[in-house]
Amino acid sequence: MTDKKLTTNKGIPVSNDQASMTTGEGSSYTLLQDVQLIEKLAHFDRERIPERVVHAKGAGAHGYFEVTNDLSKYTRAKFLSEVGKKTEIFSRMSTVGGEKGSADSKRDPRGFAVKFYTEEGNYDLVGNNIPIFFIRDAIKFPDFIHTQKRHPTTNLADADMFWDFLSLTPESVHQATFLFTDRGTPRDYRHMDGFSSHTYMWYNEKEEYVWVKYHFKTAQGNETFTSEESILMAGENPDHATEDLYNEIENGNYPQWDVYVQIMTNEEAKEYKFDPFDVTKVWYHGDYPLIPLGKMVLNRNPENYFAEVEQAAFAPSNFVPGIGPSPDRLLQGRLFAYEDTQRHRLGPNHHQIPINRAKNAEINNYQRDGPMNVDDNGGSGPNYYPNTQNGPAPDISFKPPAIEVQGVIDKHTRPVEDADFVQVGEFWRRVLNDTDKEHLVNNIVGHLGNAQERIQYRQTSLFYKAEPEYGTSVGEKLGLDMEKVKTLSEMSQEERVKATKM
Ligand code: NDP
C-alpha cells in the first residue's frame, strides 16, 4: 500500500473509490451528489482526442542529435554550429494509413518525425522512411489518403480506389514501386532509414543559401519483412514495432541513425536534369553524394504514452534561423496543414503542452488567451506591438534571404512527364537484385490483382513505360495481354485513361 492519498482532480481527498453513493446496501439508486463518481465518469467520457488523420499509429522516444561534421558555412542554425554539439530530440515513427489500433507491420510508408529542442526554438523535420512521395501537389493529398482509407460503402480497404487513383496519377509510380518492395514492410522502426523527402533551404549569416535533402541511415541496417512475414506478424503481434522500440531502449540498446545531407547550389538547381524540388524524384547519389552531418540516438522511453507521444505535435513549418522551405508544392501545403491539424487535434495552445514546449529557448510574443492556456499568458507584460513598455521586439539579423521570383498566377497543372518514369527504370535496373524484383512483382500482383481488370491494364502500362521488363513481369503474372499493355504504355495519359474507362 502507498502513503499517497487518492484525490479528485481538484485535489480533494477521496474516502472510497470502489462504491458509488447509493440509497441502500443492495441494488439501489445512485445519488447525483456523488461528485467523485460524476467527475470520474465525465472525464472518462472525454478521454479520446481526435486521432491523427494520417500517421495515427506510432511510437516515440527521446534522445539526442550530435553534430559530427561542421557544415556551418552553409547554415546559421546554432544547433549545427560545431562538431560535438548535442541537441535534445524527440522522435515519433509511425505507419500512415492505418487507424490508431492498426498493425505495425502493414505495407505502408513509415513516418519519421524528429523534434529538435534547439536554443533557437523547436525545429521539426517531418519525413518518411522513403525518399520520395506519391504526389507533388498538396491539393491531391486528401484524395490520395482517402484511397488508402476505408471505402465509403463497405468500410473496407479497396484495391480499386487505391489503384484507380494511382494509375490516374502517374507521378506516383516511383513511390508505388518503392512501397511494393520489401522496404514497404520494414522489420521494425529501428531497421529503416529516414528521409526529409522534401528539399529544404539552408542559409548562412551572409544570406547565402543552398538546397538540402536529409538522409537518416539506420546504423542497425535495413531489415525488412517479406509480405508473408508482415501478414503473419499483423496477427501475432500488431504492436510489434512499438514493442521492439520500447524494449530495445529499455535494455540499453539505443538505436542510432547516421545523418547525412545532399547539398545543391541554386545555380545547380536551375540546371539539374530533374526538378530538384519535385518530391516524386531523388537527387542521384552519384550527382550529389551524401555528406555526413551528425548522428541521432534514441535513449529514453516516454514515461507516459499519451502525454509524450500522442500529444507530440510535429509540423514541417517549425524552422529555426538557417533553415527554410523550398518551392516544393507538396511541402508548401504541408506548411499549413500540419500546424492546422495540431490546432484541431490539441488546440491552439498545443505549444504549451510539455512535449511540444520549447525547452531550450524562451517564448516571448503577444499571443494571448485561447483555450487551455496553462502558462503565465505573458504575465503583466504588454499584449500589443509595437510598444514602449519593454516588450519583445523582432531582430532584423534573423531575416532569411530574399528569394527572387517571377511568375504568372494560375492553377498550373503539372503534366505527366517522361522524367516521371526515368528514376523508376533506374531503380529497377540498377538497384534491385533478382530477389528484390521477384518480391516486388509478387507484392504488386497480390494487391493489384484485386482491382478491376481495366485498372490493372492502366497501372501495368505505367510500370511498362518505366521499364518494359518490370511491366512485363507484372503483366504476365496478372495474365494480361502484353500487346495491349505495350500499346497503352505508348499512349499519352489522356488517351490511356480514355482507353481504360468503365
Ligand atoms: P544508388 O544506386 O547510389 O543507391 C541506391 C539507393 O537505393 C540506396 O540509397 C539504397 O539504400 C536504396 N535501396 C536499395 N535497395 C532498395 C530497395 N529494395 N528499396 C528501396 N531502396 C533501396 O542510387 P541513386 O541515387 O543513383 O538512384 C538510383 C535509384 O535508386 C533512384 O532512381 C531511386 O529510385 C533509388 N534511390 C535513390 C535514393 C537517393 O536518395 N538518391 C535513395 C533511395 C533509393 P541503402 O543504402 O539503404 O541500401
PDB file of C-alpha atoms and ligand atoms in Angstrom, residues 130-132 174 177-178 181-184 193 195 213 215 217-218 222 224 262 282-288 290 422-428 430-433 436, ligand 1:
ATOM      1  CA  ILE A 130      11.052   6.607 -48.269  1.00  0.00           C
ATOM      2  CA  PRO A 131      12.896   9.460 -50.022  1.00  0.00           C
ATOM      3  CA  ILE A 132      10.043  10.397 -52.368  1.00  0.00           C
ATOM      4  CA  HIS A 174       8.119   5.858 -58.319  1.00  0.00           C
ATOM      5  CA  THR A 177       7.328   0.867 -56.740  1.00  0.00           C
ATOM      6  CA  PHE A 178       9.262   1.556 -53.531  1.00  0.00           C
ATOM      7  CA  THR A 181       9.424  -3.699 -52.494  1.00  0.00           C
ATOM      8  CA  ASP A 182      10.105  -5.256 -49.129  1.00  0.00           C
ATOM      9  CA  ARG A 183      11.144  -1.795 -47.882  1.00  0.00           C
ATOM     10  CA  GLY A 184       7.386  -1.177 -47.739  1.00  0.00           C
ATOM     11  CA  ASP A 193      16.131   4.791 -42.907  1.00  0.00           C
ATOM     12  CA  PHE A 195      14.404  10.959 -45.226  1.00  0.00           C
ATOM     13  CA  LYS A 213      17.919  16.904 -48.558  1.00  0.00           C
ATOM     14  CA  HIS A 215      19.059  11.231 -45.098  1.00  0.00           C
ATOM     15  CA  LYS A 217      20.699   5.977 -42.418  1.00  0.00           C
ATOM     16  CA  THR A 218      19.929   3.327 -39.834  1.00  0.00           C
ATOM     17  CA  ASN A 222      17.894  -2.024 -43.217  1.00  0.00           C
ATOM     18  CA  THR A 224      12.511  -5.975 -43.911  1.00  0.00           C
ATOM     19  CA  GLN A 262      22.882  16.238 -50.040  1.00  0.00           C
ATOM     20  CA  VAL A 282      15.521  11.819 -55.769  1.00  0.00           C
ATOM     21  CA  TRP A 283      18.823  13.515 -56.401  1.00  0.00           C
ATOM     22  CA  TYR A 284      21.112  10.757 -57.599  1.00  0.00           C
ATOM     23  CA  HIS A 285      23.852   9.963 -55.116  1.00  0.00           C
ATOM     24  CA  GLY A 286      26.365   9.952 -57.977  1.00  0.00           C
ATOM     25  CA  ASP A 287      25.453  13.592 -58.703  1.00  0.00           C
ATOM     26  CA  TYR A 288      25.054  14.754 -55.094  1.00  0.00           C
ATOM     27  CA  LEU A 290      25.784  12.048 -49.081  1.00  0.00           C
ATOM     28  CA  VAL A 422      13.177   7.595 -65.564  1.00  0.00           C
ATOM     29  CA  GLN A 423      14.096   7.080 -61.916  1.00  0.00           C
ATOM     30  CA  VAL A 424      11.750   4.091 -61.624  1.00  0.00           C
ATOM     31  CA  GLY A 425      13.581   2.441 -64.501  1.00  0.00           C
ATOM     32  CA  GLU A 426      16.932   3.218 -62.876  1.00  0.00           C
ATOM     33  CA  PHE A 427      15.667   1.742 -59.615  1.00  0.00           C
ATOM     34  CA  TRP A 428      14.645  -1.497 -61.348  1.00  0.00           C
ATOM     35  CA  ARG A 430      20.472  -0.515 -61.156  1.00  0.00           C
ATOM     36  CA  VAL A 431      19.338  -1.013 -57.568  1.00  0.00           C
ATOM     37  CA  LEU A 432      17.078  -4.049 -57.207  1.00  0.00           C
ATOM     38  CA  ASN A 433      18.558  -7.549 -57.288  1.00  0.00           C
ATOM     39  CA  ASP A 436      14.021  -7.802 -54.742  1.00  0.00           C
TER      40      ASP A 436
HETATM   41  P1  NDP B   1      22.371   4.455 -55.710  1.00  0.00           P
HETATM   42  O1  NDP B   1      22.458   3.445 -56.791  1.00  0.00           O
HETATM   43  O2  NDP B   1      23.553   5.286 -55.373  1.00  0.00           O
HETATM   44  O3  NDP B   1      21.874   3.781 -54.359  1.00  0.00           O
HETATM   45  C1  NDP B   1      20.696   3.012 -54.343  1.00  0.00           C
HETATM   46  C2  NDP B   1      19.797   3.506 -53.256  1.00  0.00           C
HETATM   47  O4  NDP B   1      18.663   2.666 -53.234  1.00  0.00           O
HETATM   48  C3  NDP B   1      20.420   3.428 -51.875  1.00  0.00           C
HETATM   49  O5  NDP B   1      20.044   4.575 -51.159  1.00  0.00           O
HETATM   50  C4  NDP B   1      19.777   2.203 -51.251  1.00  0.00           C
HETATM   51  O6  NDP B   1      19.580   2.333 -49.887  1.00  0.00           O
HETATM   52  C5  NDP B   1      18.437   2.194 -51.907  1.00  0.00           C
HETATM   53  N1  NDP B   1      17.865   0.847 -51.987  1.00  0.00           N
HETATM   54  C6  NDP B   1      18.488  -0.317 -52.140  1.00  0.00           C
HETATM   55  N2  NDP B   1      17.594  -1.321 -52.204  1.00  0.00           N
HETATM   56  C7  NDP B   1      16.396  -0.756 -52.060  1.00  0.00           C
HETATM   57  C8  NDP B   1      15.088  -1.261 -52.030  1.00  0.00           C
HETATM   58  N3  NDP B   1      14.837  -2.552 -52.173  1.00  0.00           N
HETATM   59  N4  NDP B   1      14.078  -0.409 -51.879  1.00  0.00           N
HETATM   60  C9  NDP B   1      14.312   0.920 -51.739  1.00  0.00           C
HETATM   61  N5  NDP B   1      15.547   1.463 -51.767  1.00  0.00           N
HETATM   62  C10 NDP B   1      16.571   0.614 -51.930  1.00  0.00           C
HETATM   63  O7  NDP B   1      21.113   5.399 -56.004  1.00  0.00           O
HETATM   64  P2  NDP B   1      20.983   6.617 -56.997  1.00  0.00           P
HETATM   65  O8  NDP B   1      20.993   7.855 -56.184  1.00  0.00           O
HETATM   66  O9  NDP B   1      21.921   6.501 -58.129  1.00  0.00           O
HETATM   67  O10 NDP B   1      19.495   6.385 -57.511  1.00  0.00           O
HETATM   68  C11 NDP B   1      19.118   5.236 -58.272  1.00  0.00           C
HETATM   69  C12 NDP B   1      17.722   4.904 -57.882  1.00  0.00           C
HETATM   70  O11 NDP B   1      17.755   4.440 -56.539  1.00  0.00           O
HETATM   71  C13 NDP B   1      16.807   6.115 -57.893  1.00  0.00           C
HETATM   72  O12 NDP B   1      16.195   6.288 -59.130  1.00  0.00           O
HETATM   73  C14 NDP B   1      15.852   5.811 -56.808  1.00  0.00           C
HETATM   74  O13 NDP B   1      14.761   5.089 -57.359  1.00  0.00           O
HETATM   75  C15 NDP B   1      16.611   4.876 -55.872  1.00  0.00           C
HETATM   76  N6  NDP B   1      17.020   5.525 -54.589  1.00  0.00           N
HETATM   77  C16 NDP B   1      17.735   6.690 -54.585  1.00  0.00           C
HETATM   78  C17 NDP B   1      17.956   7.349 -53.411  1.00  0.00           C
HETATM   79  C18 NDP B   1      18.588   8.705 -53.406  1.00  0.00           C
HETATM   80  O14 NDP B   1      18.352   9.455 -52.468  1.00  0.00           O
HETATM   81  N7  NDP B   1      19.391   9.040 -54.382  1.00  0.00           N
HETATM   82  C19 NDP B   1      17.525   6.798 -52.122  1.00  0.00           C
HETATM   83  C20 NDP B   1      16.881   5.507 -52.236  1.00  0.00           C
HETATM   84  C21 NDP B   1      16.646   4.931 -53.430  1.00  0.00           C
HETATM   85  P3  NDP B   1      20.527   1.588 -48.814  1.00  0.00           P
HETATM   86  O15 NDP B   1      21.855   2.242 -48.945  1.00  0.00           O
HETATM   87  O16 NDP B   1      19.862   1.872 -47.544  1.00  0.00           O
HETATM   88  O17 NDP B   1      20.512   0.133 -49.194  1.00  0.00           O
END
